[in-house]
């Protein structure tokens, strides 16, 4: 199912792991509703979403982060952001979509999602 989604995605998707955390990078070539919040994916997989908030990293970049919990699974800290070709960043997928669709943000865009286990 994931491969069928990727085949239709307007760009490319790469998933990487170091054996502990998961990094998903998506290059998006055109505005699309196929780029949706990571929380939606986790909910679809049966996770509950808690502690959603904006956080700054050590480089003062904003990320939208949340905790994903599912019975029998390790809790995950998931953070995401979208950056356009000019370096403008979005932490809200809907805000990104409308900025891209109306020409206020130009691509290609890079959407980054990082999921780390909570010890």
JSON list of C-alpha atoms in Angstrom, two decimals:
[
{"chain": "A", "resi": 1, "resn": "UNK", "atom": "CA", "xyz": [0.00, 0.00, 0.00]},
{"chain": "A", "resi": 2, "resn": "UNK", "atom": "CA", "xyz": [2.84, 2.36, 0.85]},
{"chain": "A", "resi": 3, "resn": "UNK", "atom": "CA", "xyz": [4.48, 1.69, -2.54]},
{"chain": "A", "resi": 4, "resn": "UNK", "atom": "CA", "xyz": [1.23, 2.47, -4.39]},
{"chain": "A", "resi": 5, "resn": "UNK", "atom": "CA", "xyz": [1.00, 5.76, -2.49]},
{"chain": "A", "resi": 6, "resn": "UNK", "atom": "CA", "xyz": [4.62, 6.62, -3.31]},
{"chain": "A", "resi": 7, "resn": "UNK", "atom": "CA", "xyz": [4.08, 5.84, -7.01]},
{"chain": "A", "resi": 8, "resn": "UNK", "atom": "CA", "xyz": [1.37, 8.52, -7.18]},
{"chain": "A", "resi": 9, "resn": "UNK", "atom": "CA", "xyz": [3.13, 11.06, -4.95]},
{"chain": "A", "resi": 10, "resn": "UNK", "atom": "CA", "xyz": [4.20, 14.22, -6.84]},
{"chain": "A", "resi": 11, "resn": "UNK", "atom": "CA", "xyz": [7.86, 14.03, -5.88]},
{"chain": "A", "resi": 12, "resn": "UNK", "atom": "CA", "xyz": [9.90, 11.44, -4.05]},
{"chain": "A", "resi": 13, "resn": "UNK", "atom": "CA", "xyz": [9.84, 9.76, -0.65]},
{"chain": "A", "resi": 14, "resn": "UNK", "atom": "CA", "xyz": [12.81, 8.35, 1.25]},
{"chain": "A", "resi": 15, "resn": "UNK", "atom": "CA", "xyz": [12.66, 6.54, 4.58]},
{"chain": "A", "resi": 16, "resn": "UNK", "atom": "CA", "xyz": [15.86, 6.04, 6.58]},
{"chain": "A", "resi": 17, "resn": "UNK", "atom": "CA", "xyz": [16.71, 4.66, 9.98]},
{"chain": "A", "resi": 18, "resn": "UNK", "atom": "CA", "xyz": [19.76, 4.29, 12.16]},
{"chain": "A", "resi": 19, "resn": "UNK", "atom": "CA", "xyz": [18.08, 1.35, 13.88]},
{"chain": "A", "resi": 20, "resn": "UNK", "atom": "CA", "xyz": [16.63, 3.57, 16.59]},
{"chain": "A", "resi": 21, "resn": "UNK", "atom": "CA", "xyz": [14.94, 6.56, 14.97]},
{"chain": "A", "resi": 22, "resn": "UNK", "atom": "CA", "xyz": [13.13, 6.95, 11.64]},
{"chain": "A", "resi": 23, "resn": "UNK", "atom": "CA", "xyz": [13.61, 9.83, 9.23]},
{"chain": "A", "resi": 24, "resn": "UNK", "atom": "CA", "xyz": [11.16, 10.32, 6.38]},
{"chain": "A", "resi": 25, "resn": "UNK", "atom": "CA", "xyz": [12.09, 12.88, 3.74]},
{"chain": "A", "resi": 26, "resn": "UNK", "atom": "CA", "xyz": [9.68, 13.86, 0.99]},
{"chain": "A", "resi": 27, "resn": "UNK", "atom": "CA", "xyz": [10.53, 16.10, -1.92]},
{"chain": "A", "resi": 28, "resn": "UNK", "atom": "CA", "xyz": [7.30, 17.67, -3.14]},
{"chain": "A", "resi": 29, "resn": "UNK", "atom": "CA", "xyz": [7.26, 19.06, -6.68]},
{"chain": "A", "resi": 30, "resn": "UNK", "atom": "CA", "xyz": [3.74, 20.52, -6.81]},
{"chain": "A", "resi": 31, "resn": "UNK", "atom": "CA", "xyz": [1.12, 21.51, -4.22]},
{"chain": "A", "resi": 32, "resn": "UNK", "atom": "CA", "xyz": [-0.78, 18.39, -3.23]},
{"chain": "A", "resi": 33, "resn": "UNK", "atom": "CA", "xyz": [-3.23, 17.13, -0.65]},
{"chain": "A", "resi": 34, "resn": "UNK", "atom": "CA", "xyz": [-1.21, 13.90, -0.61]},
{"chain": "A", "resi": 35, "resn": "UNK", "atom": "CA", "xyz": [1.18, 15.63, 1.80]},
{"chain": "A", "resi": 36, "resn": "UNK", "atom": "CA", "xyz": [-0.67, 15.38, 5.08]},
{"chain": "A", "resi": 37, "resn": "UNK", "atom": "CA", "xyz": [0.28, 15.72, 8.75]},
{"chain": "A", "resi": 38, "resn": "UNK", "atom": "CA", "xyz": [2.21, 12.85, 10.32]},
{"chain": "A", "resi": 39, "resn": "UNK", "atom": "CA", "xyz": [-0.40, 12.76, 13.10]},
{"chain": "A", "resi": 40, "resn": "UNK", "atom": "CA", "xyz": [-2.95, 11.61, 10.50]},
{"chain": "A", "resi": 41, "resn": "UNK", "atom": "CA", "xyz": [-0.72, 8.66, 9.54]},
{"chain": "A", "resi": 42, "resn": "UNK", "atom": "CA", "xyz": [-0.19, 7.65, 13.15]},
{"chain": "A", "resi": 43, "resn": "UNK", "atom": "CA", "xyz": [-3.91, 7.91, 13.91]},
{"chain": "A", "resi": 44, "resn": "UNK", "atom": "CA", "xyz": [-4.66, 5.70, 10.89]},
{"chain": "A", "resi": 45, "resn": "UNK", "atom": "CA", "xyz": [-2.26, 3.11, 12.35]},
{"chain": "A", "resi": 46, "resn": "UNK", "atom": "CA", "xyz": [-4.14, 3.12, 15.66]},
{"chain": "A", "resi": 47, "resn": "UNK", "atom": "CA", "xyz": [-1.97, 5.49, 17.66]},
{"chain": "A", "resi": 48, "resn": "UNK", "atom": "CA", "xyz": [-3.29, 8.11, 20.02]},
{"chain": "A", "resi": 49, "resn": "UNK", "atom": "CA", "xyz": [-1.79, 11.58, 19.65]},
{"chain": "A", "resi": 50, "resn": "UNK", "atom": "CA", "xyz": [-0.85, 13.66, 22.72]},
{"chain": "A", "resi": 51, "resn": "UNK", "atom": "CA", "xyz": [1.20, 16.68, 23.68]},
{"chain": "A", "resi": 52, "resn": "UNK", "atom": "CA", "xyz": [1.02, 18.32, 20.24]},
{"chain": "A", "resi": 53, "resn": "UNK", "atom": "CA", "xyz": [2.98, 21.57, 20.22]},
{"chain": "A", "resi": 54, "resn": "UNK", "atom": "CA", "xyz": [5.53, 23.67, 18.38]},
{"chain": "A", "resi": 55, "resn": "UNK", "atom": "CA", "xyz": [9.15, 23.22, 19.44]},
{"chain": "A", "resi": 56, "resn": "UNK", "atom": "CA", "xyz": [12.41, 24.90, 18.49]},
{"chain": "A", "resi": 57, "resn": "UNK", "atom": "CA", "xyz": [15.49, 22.82, 17.76]},
{"chain": "A", "resi": 58, "resn": "UNK", "atom": "CA", "xyz": [19.08, 23.80, 18.60]},
{"chain": "A", "resi": 59, "resn": "UNK", "atom": "CA", "xyz": [19.19, 25.87, 15.38]},
{"chain": "A", "resi": 60, "resn": "UNK", "atom": "CA", "xyz": [16.04, 27.83, 16.38]},
{"chain": "A", "resi": 61, "resn": "UNK", "atom": "CA", "xyz": [13.97, 26.11, 13.66]},
{"chain": "A", "resi": 62, "resn": "UNK", "atom": "CA", "xyz": [10.33, 25.43, 14.47]},
{"chain": "A", "resi": 63, "resn": "UNK", "atom": "CA", "xyz": [8.92, 21.90, 14.31]},
{"chain": "A", "resi": 64, "resn": "UNK", "atom": "CA", "xyz": [5.42, 20.56, 14.98]},
{"chain": "A", "resi": 65, "resn": "UNK", "atom": "CA", "xyz": [5.87, 17.72, 17.47]},
{"chain": "A", "resi": 66, "resn": "UNK", "atom": "CA", "xyz": [3.65, 15.19, 19.24]},
{"chain": "A", "resi": 67, "resn": "UNK", "atom": "CA", "xyz": [3.79, 11.96, 21.20]},
{"chain": "A", "resi": 68, "resn": "UNK", "atom": "CA", "xyz": [2.31, 8.88, 19.46]},
{"chain": "A", "resi": 69, "resn": "UNK", "atom": "CA", "xyz": [1.07, 6.11, 21.80]},
{"chain": "A", "resi": 70, "resn": "UNK", "atom": "CA", "xyz": [-0.36, 2.69, 21.01]},
{"chain": "A", "resi": 71, "resn": "UNK", "atom": "CA", "xyz": [-0.97, -0.20, 23.35]},
{"chain": "A", "resi": 72, "resn": "UNK", "atom": "CA", "xyz": [1.85, -2.71, 23.19]},
{"chain": "A", "resi": 73, "resn": "UNK", "atom": "CA", "xyz": [4.12, -0.32, 21.27]},
{"chain": "A", "resi": 74, "resn": "UNK", "atom": "CA", "xyz": [6.85, 2.01, 22.41]},
{"chain": "A", "resi": 75, "resn": "UNK", "atom": "CA", "xyz": [5.86, 5.69, 22.67]},
{"chain": "A", "resi": 76, "resn": "UNK", "atom": "CA", "xyz": [7.28, 7.81, 19.87]},
{"chain": "A", "resi": 77, "resn": "UNK", "atom": "CA", "xyz": [8.19, 11.50, 19.72]},
{"chain": "A", "resi": 78, "resn": "UNK", "atom": "CA", "xyz": [7.37, 12.67, 16.20]},
{"chain": "A", "resi": 79, "resn": "UNK", "atom": "CA", "xyz": [8.40, 16.06, 14.78]},
{"chain": "A", "resi": 80, "resn": "UNK", "atom": "CA", "xyz": [7.85, 17.50, 11.31]},
{"chain": "A", "resi": 81, "resn": "UNK", "atom": "CA", "xyz": [8.34, 20.60, 9.19]},
{"chain": "A", "resi": 82, "resn": "UNK", "atom": "CA", "xyz": [8.17, 21.67, 5.53]},
{"chain": "A", "resi": 83, "resn": "UNK", "atom": "CA", "xyz": [10.69, 24.01, 3.88]},
{"chain": "A", "resi": 84, "resn": "UNK", "atom": "CA", "xyz": [10.25, 25.72, 0.50]},
{"chain": "A", "resi": 85, "resn": "UNK", "atom": "CA", "xyz": [12.89, 26.53, -2.12]},
{"chain": "A", "resi": 86, "resn": "UNK", "atom": "CA", "xyz": [13.50, 29.98, -0.58]},
{"chain": "A", "resi": 87, "resn": "UNK", "atom": "CA", "xyz": [13.99, 28.55, 2.91]},
{"chain": "A", "resi": 88, "resn": "UNK", "atom": "CA", "xyz": [10.61, 29.56, 4.33]},
{"chain": "A", "resi": 89, "resn": "UNK", "atom": "CA", "xyz": [9.34, 26.93, 6.77]},
{"chain": "A", "resi": 90, "resn": "UNK", "atom": "CA", "xyz": [5.89, 25.62, 7.63]},
{"chain": "A", "resi": 91, "resn": "UNK", "atom": "CA", "xyz": [4.85, 23.54, 10.64]},
{"chain": "A", "resi": 92, "resn": "UNK", "atom": "CA", "xyz": [1.25, 23.23, 9.48]},
{"chain": "A", "resi": 93, "resn": "UNK", "atom": "CA", "xyz": [0.51, 21.17, 6.37]},
{"chain": "A", "resi": 94, "resn": "UNK", "atom": "CA", "xyz": [-2.67, 23.07, 5.54]},
{"chain": "A", "resi": 95, "resn": "UNK", "atom": "CA", "xyz": [-0.88, 26.44, 5.76]},
{"chain": "A", "resi": 96, "resn": "UNK", "atom": "CA", "xyz": [1.83, 25.05, 3.49]},
{"chain": "A", "resi": 97, "resn": "UNK", "atom": "CA", "xyz": [-0.72, 23.77, 0.98]},
{"chain": "A", "resi": 98, "resn": "UNK", "atom": "CA", "xyz": [-2.55, 27.09, 0.65]},
{"chain": "A", "resi": 99, "resn": "UNK", "atom": "CA", "xyz": [0.69, 29.08, 0.43]},
{"chain": "A", "resi": 100, "resn": "UNK", "atom": "CA", "xyz": [1.94, 26.70, -2.28]},
{"chain": "A", "resi": 101, "resn": "UNK", "atom": "CA", "xyz": [-1.39, 26.53, -4.16]},
{"chain": "A", "resi": 102, "resn": "UNK", "atom": "CA", "xyz": [-1.70, 30.34, -4.27]},
{"chain": "A", "resi": 103, "resn": "UNK", "atom": "CA", "xyz": [1.92, 30.93, -5.30]},
{"chain": "A", "resi": 104, "resn": "UNK", "atom": "CA", "xyz": [3.07, 32.50, -2.02]},
{"chain": "A", "resi": 105, "resn": "UNK", "atom": "CA", "xyz": [5.51, 29.61, -1.55]},
{"chain": "A", "resi": 106, "resn": "UNK", "atom": "CA", "xyz": [7.52, 28.02, -4.35]},
{"chain": "A", "resi": 107, "resn": "UNK", "atom": "CA", "xyz": [8.93, 24.56, -4.61]},
{"chain": "A", "resi": 108, "resn": "UNK", "atom": "CA", "xyz": [10.30, 22.15, -4.69]},
{"chain": "A", "resi": 109, "resn": "UNK", "atom": "CA", "xyz": [9.50, 21.69, -1.02]},
{"chain": "A", "resi": 110, "resn": "UNK", "atom": "CA", "xyz": [11.13, 19.35, 1.45]},
{"chain": "A", "resi": 111, "resn": "UNK", "atom": "CA", "xyz": [8.96, 17.76, 4.14]},
{"chain": "A", "resi": 112, "resn": "UNK", "atom": "CA", "xyz": [10.90, 16.15, 6.98]},
{"chain": "A", "resi": 113, "resn": "UNK", "atom": "CA", "xyz": [9.45, 13.87, 9.65]},
{"chain": "A", "resi": 114, "resn": "UNK", "atom": "CA", "xyz": [11.58, 12.49, 12.48]},
{"chain": "A", "resi": 115, "resn": "UNK", "atom": "CA", "xyz": [10.23, 9.79, 14.82]},
{"chain": "A", "resi": 116, "resn": "UNK", "atom": "CA", "xyz": [12.26, 8.81, 17.92]},
{"chain": "A", "resi": 117, "resn": "UNK", "atom": "CA", "xyz": [11.36, 6.35, 20.65]},
{"chain": "A", "resi": 118, "resn": "UNK", "atom": "CA", "xyz": [10.72, 7.80, 24.08]},
{"chain": "A", "resi": 119, "resn": "UNK", "atom": "CA", "xyz": [12.79, 5.93, 26.63]}
]
